[in-house]
């Protein structure tokens, strides 16, 4: 089945394209807007490539359909004479698709009125099959449900954490649960979904960002309250055991007080507000701790500079 990385990445793709204005490209096309719609009774000749918040096919598309959208619906009166492939937040098929269906979505529904003339591949969070599918079916999902009205002309392979296959479902080739079912998947911006990975952010980026944020906070502390910072570093270096003991006591005592407040109805808001304040206080305290550490390290070389001490304590 698809890795979590791929499913998350596909969700993000669907979320992004779902927020865009609809765009359709082909030999002729519907008006662009928040939704791409083929109305009932309308015939669209040629392959349809649609991107939008919602793609609705209530008429006929005489060709293949490729879509990336928030929601895709082929209504009961809708017909696609070719294949249907796409990435979306949700896909609902109530009408007819003469060719193959290849989808990746958060939710995929093939209703009992639906007819698919070819094979079906589906990857998603929730996949439900209630209609007629002439060919083989391969599904990788968190949850798979095959309803009593489902008719599958070929075999079915699925990989899912939860699978429910009604005894009334007709599956000519039988249903088999497999590990890591092989799915090619629809293309995402020209890249097969089986090869698609979400953006990988190196760990050093997070580390660098955190160090920079700490340094900025330390700089604010030094600039806004320089005398207080000097007193804290002086106390921390000369009376480390005492100041450390007080800090440890507060770290233990404050969460206990917040927990007690949480157990009382009236104290719940105070507990949450206090928790946020406590976390911020811990962050500020960690900066002061780094400043104390840096000051102590510099004192070994008989050198005193708050900026260098901050840098040394953090890095």
Short mmCIF file of C-alpha atoms in Angstrom, two decimals:
data_model
loop_
_atom_site.label_atom_id
_atom_site.label_comp_id
_atom_site.label_asym_id
_atom_site.label_seq_id
_atom_site.Cartn_x
_atom_site.Cartn_y
_atom_site.Cartn_z
CA UNK A 1 0.00 0.00 0.00
CA UNK A 2 1.10 3.60 -0.42
CA UNK A 3 3.34 4.99 2.30
CA UNK A 4 2.04 7.64 4.69
CA UNK A 5 4.35 10.14 2.98
CA UNK A 6 2.63 9.59 -0.36
CA UNK A 7 -0.89 9.75 1.03
CA UNK A 8 -0.12 12.96 2.93
CA UNK A 9 1.49 14.44 -0.18
CA UNK A 10 -1.55 13.52 -2.29
CA UNK A 11 -3.84 15.11 0.28
CA UNK A 12 -1.80 18.31 0.12
CA UNK A 13 -1.96 18.27 -3.69
CA UNK A 14 -5.74 17.87 -3.57
CA UNK A 15 -6.01 20.62 -0.97
CA UNK A 16 -3.99 23.03 -3.08
CA UNK A 17 -5.76 22.36 -6.37
CA UNK A 18 -9.09 22.44 -4.59
CA UNK A 19 -8.47 26.05 -3.66
CA UNK A 20 -7.73 27.08 -7.24
CA UNK A 21 -10.15 28.35 -9.83
CA UNK A 22 -11.30 25.64 -12.21
CA UNK A 23 -9.35 25.14 -15.41
CA UNK A 24 -10.25 22.84 -18.28
CA UNK A 25 -8.22 22.20 -21.40
CA UNK A 26 -9.26 20.26 -24.50
CA UNK A 27 -10.59 20.76 -28.01
CA UNK A 28 -13.56 22.60 -26.54
CA UNK A 29 -14.29 23.36 -22.93
CA UNK A 30 -16.64 24.59 -20.26
CA UNK A 31 -16.22 27.98 -18.70
CA UNK A 32 -13.42 28.22 -16.16
CA UNK A 33 -14.42 28.98 -12.60
CA UNK A 34 -14.50 27.58 -9.09
CA UNK A 35 -16.16 24.47 -10.55
CA UNK A 36 -15.72 22.63 -13.84
CA UNK A 37 -19.13 21.34 -14.91
CA UNK A 38 -20.32 19.23 -17.84
CA UNK A 39 -24.08 19.76 -17.63
CA UNK A 40 -26.69 17.08 -18.15
CA UNK A 41 -27.44 16.77 -21.87
CA UNK A 42 -24.11 18.39 -22.82
CA UNK A 43 -21.51 16.43 -24.82
CA UNK A 44 -17.85 17.31 -24.47
CA UNK A 45 -15.79 15.93 -27.37
CA UNK A 46 -12.13 15.20 -26.67
CA UNK A 47 -10.00 14.44 -23.66
CA UNK A 48 -10.83 16.55 -20.62
CA UNK A 49 -8.10 17.74 -18.27
CA UNK A 50 -9.75 19.56 -15.39
CA UNK A 51 -8.39 21.28 -12.30
CA UNK A 52 -10.67 23.00 -9.83
CA UNK A 53 -12.36 23.04 -6.48
CA UNK A 54 -15.11 20.77 -7.86
CA UNK A 55 -15.39 18.79 -11.09
CA UNK A 56 -18.91 17.59 -11.95
CA UNK A 57 -19.71 15.42 -14.96
CA UNK A 58 -23.48 15.21 -15.43
CA UNK A 59 -23.34 15.00 -19.24
CA UNK A 60 -21.11 13.04 -21.63
CA UNK A 61 -17.36 13.29 -22.07
CA UNK A 62 -16.42 11.60 -25.35
CA UNK A 63 -12.83 10.87 -24.37
CA UNK A 64 -10.62 10.40 -21.33
CA UNK A 65 -10.89 12.45 -18.14
CA UNK A 66 -7.87 13.47 -16.09
CA UNK A 67 -8.52 15.62 -13.04
CA UNK A 68 -7.00 17.09 -9.91
CA UNK A 69 -9.59 18.66 -7.64
CA UNK A 70 -11.09 18.92 -4.21
CA UNK A 71 -14.20 16.94 -5.25
CA UNK A 72 -14.94 14.93 -8.38
CA UNK A 73 -18.46 13.67 -9.14
CA UNK A 74 -19.71 11.63 -12.09
CA UNK A 75 -23.47 11.87 -11.56
CA UNK A 76 -26.02 9.20 -12.44
CA UNK A 77 -26.59 10.85 -15.83
CA UNK A 78 -22.86 11.32 -16.42
CA UNK A 79 -20.86 9.21 -18.88
CA UNK A 80 -17.16 9.04 -19.71
CA UNK A 81 -16.52 7.06 -22.89
CA UNK A 82 -12.82 6.72 -22.12
CA UNK A 83 -10.86 6.30 -18.91
CA UNK A 84 -11.06 8.29 -15.67
CA UNK A 85 -7.98 9.11 -13.63
CA UNK A 86 -7.38 11.71 -10.98
CA UNK A 87 -6.21 12.91 -7.61
CA UNK A 88 -8.80 14.49 -5.32
CA UNK A 89 -10.09 14.96 -1.84
CA UNK A 90 -13.10 12.79 -2.71
CA UNK A 91 -14.38 11.03 -5.83
CA UNK A 92 -17.95 9.79 -6.32
CA UNK A 93 -18.98 7.74 -9.35
CA UNK A 94 -22.73 7.31 -9.85
CA UNK A 95 -22.79 7.10 -13.66
CA UNK A 96 -20.84 5.28 -16.37
CA UNK A 97 -17.14 5.08 -17.17
CA UNK A 98 -16.54 2.88 -20.22
CA UNK A 99 -12.77 2.58 -19.73
CA UNK A 100 -10.43 2.06 -16.80
CA UNK A 101 -10.58 3.99 -13.53
CA UNK A 102 -7.39 5.00 -11.72
CA UNK A 103 -7.84 7.18 -8.62
CA UNK A 104 -6.05 8.44 -5.53
CA UNK A 105 -8.25 10.29 -3.05
CA UNK A 106 -9.17 10.68 0.57
CA UNK A 107 -12.54 9.03 -0.10
CA UNK A 108 -13.66 7.04 -3.17
CA UNK A 109 -17.27 5.94 -3.66
CA UNK A 110 -18.58 3.77 -6.51
CA UNK A 111 -22.35 3.90 -6.01
CA UNK A 112 -24.79 1.10 -6.85
CA UNK A 113 -25.88 2.96 -10.01
CA UNK A 114 -22.30 3.12 -11.33
CA UNK A 115 -20.89 1.04 -14.18
CA UNK A 116 -17.17 0.81 -14.95
CA UNK A 117 -16.30 -0.97 -18.19
CA UNK A 118 -12.62 -1.62 -17.49
CA UNK A 119 -10.35 -2.24 -14.54
CA UNK A 120 -10.13 -0.14 -11.38
CA UNK A 121 -7.16 0.92 -9.27
CA UNK A 122 -7.80 2.99 -6.17
CA UNK A 123 -5.65 4.37 -3.38
CA UNK A 124 -7.21 6.34 -0.58
CA UNK A 125 -8.30 6.63 2.99
CA UNK A 126 -11.83 5.22 2.54
CA UNK A 127 -12.90 3.19 -0.52
CA UNK A 128 -16.46 1.88 -0.95
CA UNK A 129 -17.59 -0.21 -3.91
CA UNK A 130 -21.31 -0.76 -4.55
CA UNK A 131 -21.50 -0.67 -8.36
CA UNK A 132 -20.57 -2.84 -11.35
CA UNK A 133 -16.93 -3.14 -12.44
CA UNK A 134 -16.20 -5.31 -15.49
CA UNK A 135 -12.49 -5.89 -14.91
CA UNK A 136 -10.06 -6.51 -12.08
CA UNK A 137 -9.98 -4.32 -8.98
CA UNK A 138 -6.91 -3.40 -6.96
CA UNK A 139 -7.24 -1.24 -3.87
CA UNK A 140 -4.82 0.14 -1.31
CA UNK A 141 -6.57 2.04 1.47
CA UNK A 142 -7.10 2.49 5.18
CA UNK A 143 -10.65 1.15 4.89
CA UNK A 144 -12.28 -0.89 2.09
CA UNK A 145 -15.98 -1.75 1.92
CA UNK A 146 -17.63 -3.88 -0.78
CA UNK A 147 -21.41 -3.62 -0.56
CA UNK A 148 -24.06 -6.27 -1.38
CA UNK A 149 -24.89 -4.70 -4.75
CA UNK A 150 -21.27 -4.76 -5.98
CA UNK A 151 -20.50 -6.80 -9.10
CA UNK A 152 -16.87 -7.32 -10.09
CA UNK A 153 -16.22 -9.21 -13.32
CA UNK A 154 -12.58 -9.97 -12.53
CA UNK A 155 -10.58 -10.58 -9.38
CA UNK A 156 -10.04 -8.20 -6.48
CA UNK A 157 -6.80 -7.55 -4.61
CA UNK A 158 -6.76 -5.24 -1.63
CA UNK A 159 -4.44 -4.03 1.11
CA UNK A 160 -6.30 -2.32 3.92
CA UNK A 161 -6.26 -1.96 7.68
CA UNK A 162 -10.02 -2.57 7.70
CA UNK A 163 -11.91 -4.52 5.04
CA UNK A 164 -15.60 -5.43 4.86
CA UNK A 165 -16.87 -7.54 1.97
CA UNK A 166 -20.58 -8.27 2.02
CA UNK A 167 -21.57 -11.87 1.35
CA UNK A 168 -24.01 -10.63 -1.29
CA UNK A 169 -21.25 -9.05 -3.40
CA UNK A 170 -20.49 -10.87 -6.67
CA UNK A 171 -16.74 -11.10 -7.33
CA UNK A 172 -16.06 -13.46 -10.24
CA UNK A 173 -12.35 -13.96 -9.54
CA UNK A 174 -12.60 -13.81 -5.77
CA UNK A 175 -11.14 -11.30 -3.33
CA UNK A 176 -7.61 -11.64 -1.94
CA UNK A 177 -5.91 -9.60 0.74
CA UNK A 178 -2.26 -8.95 -0.09
CA UNK A 179 0.55 -6.97 1.50
CA UNK A 180 1.84 -3.97 -0.42
CA UNK A 181 -0.48 -4.27 -3.40
CA UNK A 182 1.21 -2.97 -6.55
CA UNK A 183 -0.53 0.16 -7.83
CA UNK A 184 0.75 2.42 -10.58
CA UNK A 185 -1.63 5.19 -9.60
CA UNK A 186 -2.70 8.28 -11.56
CA UNK A 187 -0.11 10.91 -12.49
CA UNK A 188 0.40 13.89 -10.19
CA UNK A 189 1.56 16.83 -12.31
CA UNK A 190 3.02 14.36 -14.82
CA UNK A 191 4.65 12.07 -12.24
CA UNK A 192 3.14 8.61 -11.57
CA UNK A 193 1.77 8.57 -8.06
CA UNK A 194 3.74 5.41 -7.24
CA UNK A 195 6.89 7.52 -7.68
CA UNK A 196 5.46 10.60 -6.01
CA UNK A 197 6.80 11.68 -2.66
CA UNK A 198 5.93 14.70 -0.60
CA UNK A 199 8.57 17.35 -0.07
CA UNK A 200 11.30 16.09 2.25
CA UNK A 201 12.70 18.77 4.54
CA UNK A 202 16.18 17.91 5.83
CA UNK A 203 16.58 17.69 9.60
CA UNK A 204 19.24 20.41 9.55
CA UNK A 205 16.62 22.92 8.37
CA UNK A 206 14.56 22.37 11.52
CA UNK A 207 17.70 22.44 13.68
CA UNK A 208 18.90 25.64 12.05
CA UNK A 209 15.49 27.27 12.40
CA UNK A 210 15.28 26.35 16.09
CA UNK A 211 18.77 27.68 16.79
CA UNK A 212 17.97 30.90 14.94
CA UNK A 213 14.71 31.33 16.88
CA UNK A 214 16.56 30.79 20.15
CA UNK A 215 19.27 33.26 19.17
CA UNK A 216 16.66 35.90 18.25
CA UNK A 217 14.88 35.41 21.59
CA UNK A 218 18.22 35.62 23.38
CA UNK A 219 19.05 38.85 21.56
CA UNK A 220 15.69 40.32 22.60
CA UNK A 221 16.37 39.35 26.21
CA UNK A 222 19.81 40.97 26.17
CA UNK A 223 18.61 44.16 24.47
CA UNK A 224 15.38 44.65 26.42
CA UNK A 225 16.59 43.72 29.90
CA UNK A 226 20.40 43.74 29.89
CA UNK A 227 20.79 44.33 33.63
CA UNK A 228 18.39 41.53 34.53
CA UNK A 229 20.24 39.20 32.15
CA UNK A 230 23.52 40.13 33.81
CA UNK A 231 22.09 39.44 37.29
CA UNK A 232 20.74 36.07 36.18
CA UNK A 233 24.06 35.00 34.67
CA UNK A 234 25.89 36.19 37.77
CA UNK A 235 23.59 34.22 40.07
CA UNK A 236 23.70 31.18 37.81
CA UNK A 237 27.49 31.02 37.67
CA UNK A 238 28.17 31.85 41.34
CA UNK A 239 25.26 29.99 42.98
CA UNK A 240 24.56 27.26 40.45
CA UNK A 241 23.36 24.63 42.94
CA UNK A 242 20.91 26.95 44.66
CA UNK A 243 19.46 28.45 41.48
CA UNK A 244 19.31 25.02 39.84
CA UNK A 245 17.43 23.61 42.83
CA UNK A 246 14.86 26.39 42.71
CA UNK A 247 14.40 25.85 38.98
CA UNK A 248 13.92 22.10 39.43
CA UNK A 249 11.35 22.70 42.16
CA UNK A 250 9.36 25.01 39.89
CA UNK A 251 9.51 22.54 36.98
CA UNK A 252 7.97 19.87 39.22
CA UNK A 253 5.54 22.04 41.19
CA UNK A 254 3.95 24.11 38.41
CA UNK A 255 2.65 21.12 36.36
CA UNK A 256 1.14 19.66 39.55
CA UNK A 257 -0.69 22.93 40.25
CA UNK A 258 -1.92 23.08 36.63
CA UNK A 259 -3.16 19.49 36.85
CA UNK A 260 -5.09 20.26 40.05
CA UNK A 261 -6.69 23.26 38.32
CA UNK A 262 -7.60 21.08 35.35
CA UNK A 263 -9.54 18.73 37.62
CA UNK A 264 -11.77 21.57 38.78
CA UNK A 265 -14.44 22.90 36.43
CA UNK A 266 -13.75 26.54 37.16
CA UNK A 267 -10.00 26.09 36.89
CA UNK A 268 -9.89 24.57 33.38
CA UNK A 269 -9.36 27.91 31.54
CA UNK A 270 -6.71 28.91 34.07
CA UNK A 271 -5.02 25.54 33.63
CA UNK A 272 -4.80 25.90 29.83
CA UNK A 273 -3.66 29.51 30.03
CA UNK A 274 -1.15 28.58 32.70
CA UNK A 275 0.11 25.69 30.58
CA UNK A 276 0.81 27.99 27.65
CA UNK A 277 2.51 30.48 29.94
CA UNK A 278 4.54 27.71 31.55
CA UNK A 279 5.80 26.48 28.17
CA UNK A 280 6.79 30.01 27.18
CA UNK A 281 8.51 30.46 30.55
CA UNK A 282 10.44 27.22 29.99
CA UNK A 283 11.59 28.48 26.60
CA UNK A 284 12.77 31.79 28.07
CA UNK A 285 14.41 29.93 30.95
CA UNK A 286 16.27 27.69 28.50
CA UNK A 287 17.70 30.80 26.82
CA UNK A 288 18.84 32.16 30.17
CA UNK A 289 20.33 28.74 30.87
CA UNK A 290 22.26 28.87 27.61
CA UNK A 291 23.45 32.37 28.50
CA UNK A 292 24.64 31.16 31.92
CA UNK A 293 26.42 28.20 30.34
CA UNK A 294 28.10 30.40 27.75
CA UNK A 295 29.17 32.92 30.42
CA UNK A 296 30.69 30.13 32.51
CA UNK A 297 32.57 28.71 29.51
CA UNK A 298 33.97 32.15 28.66
CA UNK A 299 34.97 32.70 32.30
CA UNK A 300 37.33 29.76 31.99
CA UNK A 301 39.25 31.83 29.45
CA UNK A 302 38.80 34.98 31.52
CA UNK A 303 36.64 36.59 28.83
CA UNK A 304 33.30 38.40 29.21
CA UNK A 305 30.94 39.18 26.33
CA UNK A 306 27.19 38.55 26.50
CA UNK A 307 26.77 38.05 22.75
CA UNK A 308 29.59 35.55 22.52
CA UNK A 309 28.26 33.86 25.66
CA UNK A 310 24.81 33.51 24.08
CA UNK A 311 26.31 32.07 20.91
CA UNK A 312 28.51 29.64 22.85
CA UNK A 313 25.66 28.52 25.10
CA UNK A 314 23.31 27.83 22.20
CA UNK A 315 25.71 26.23 19.78
#
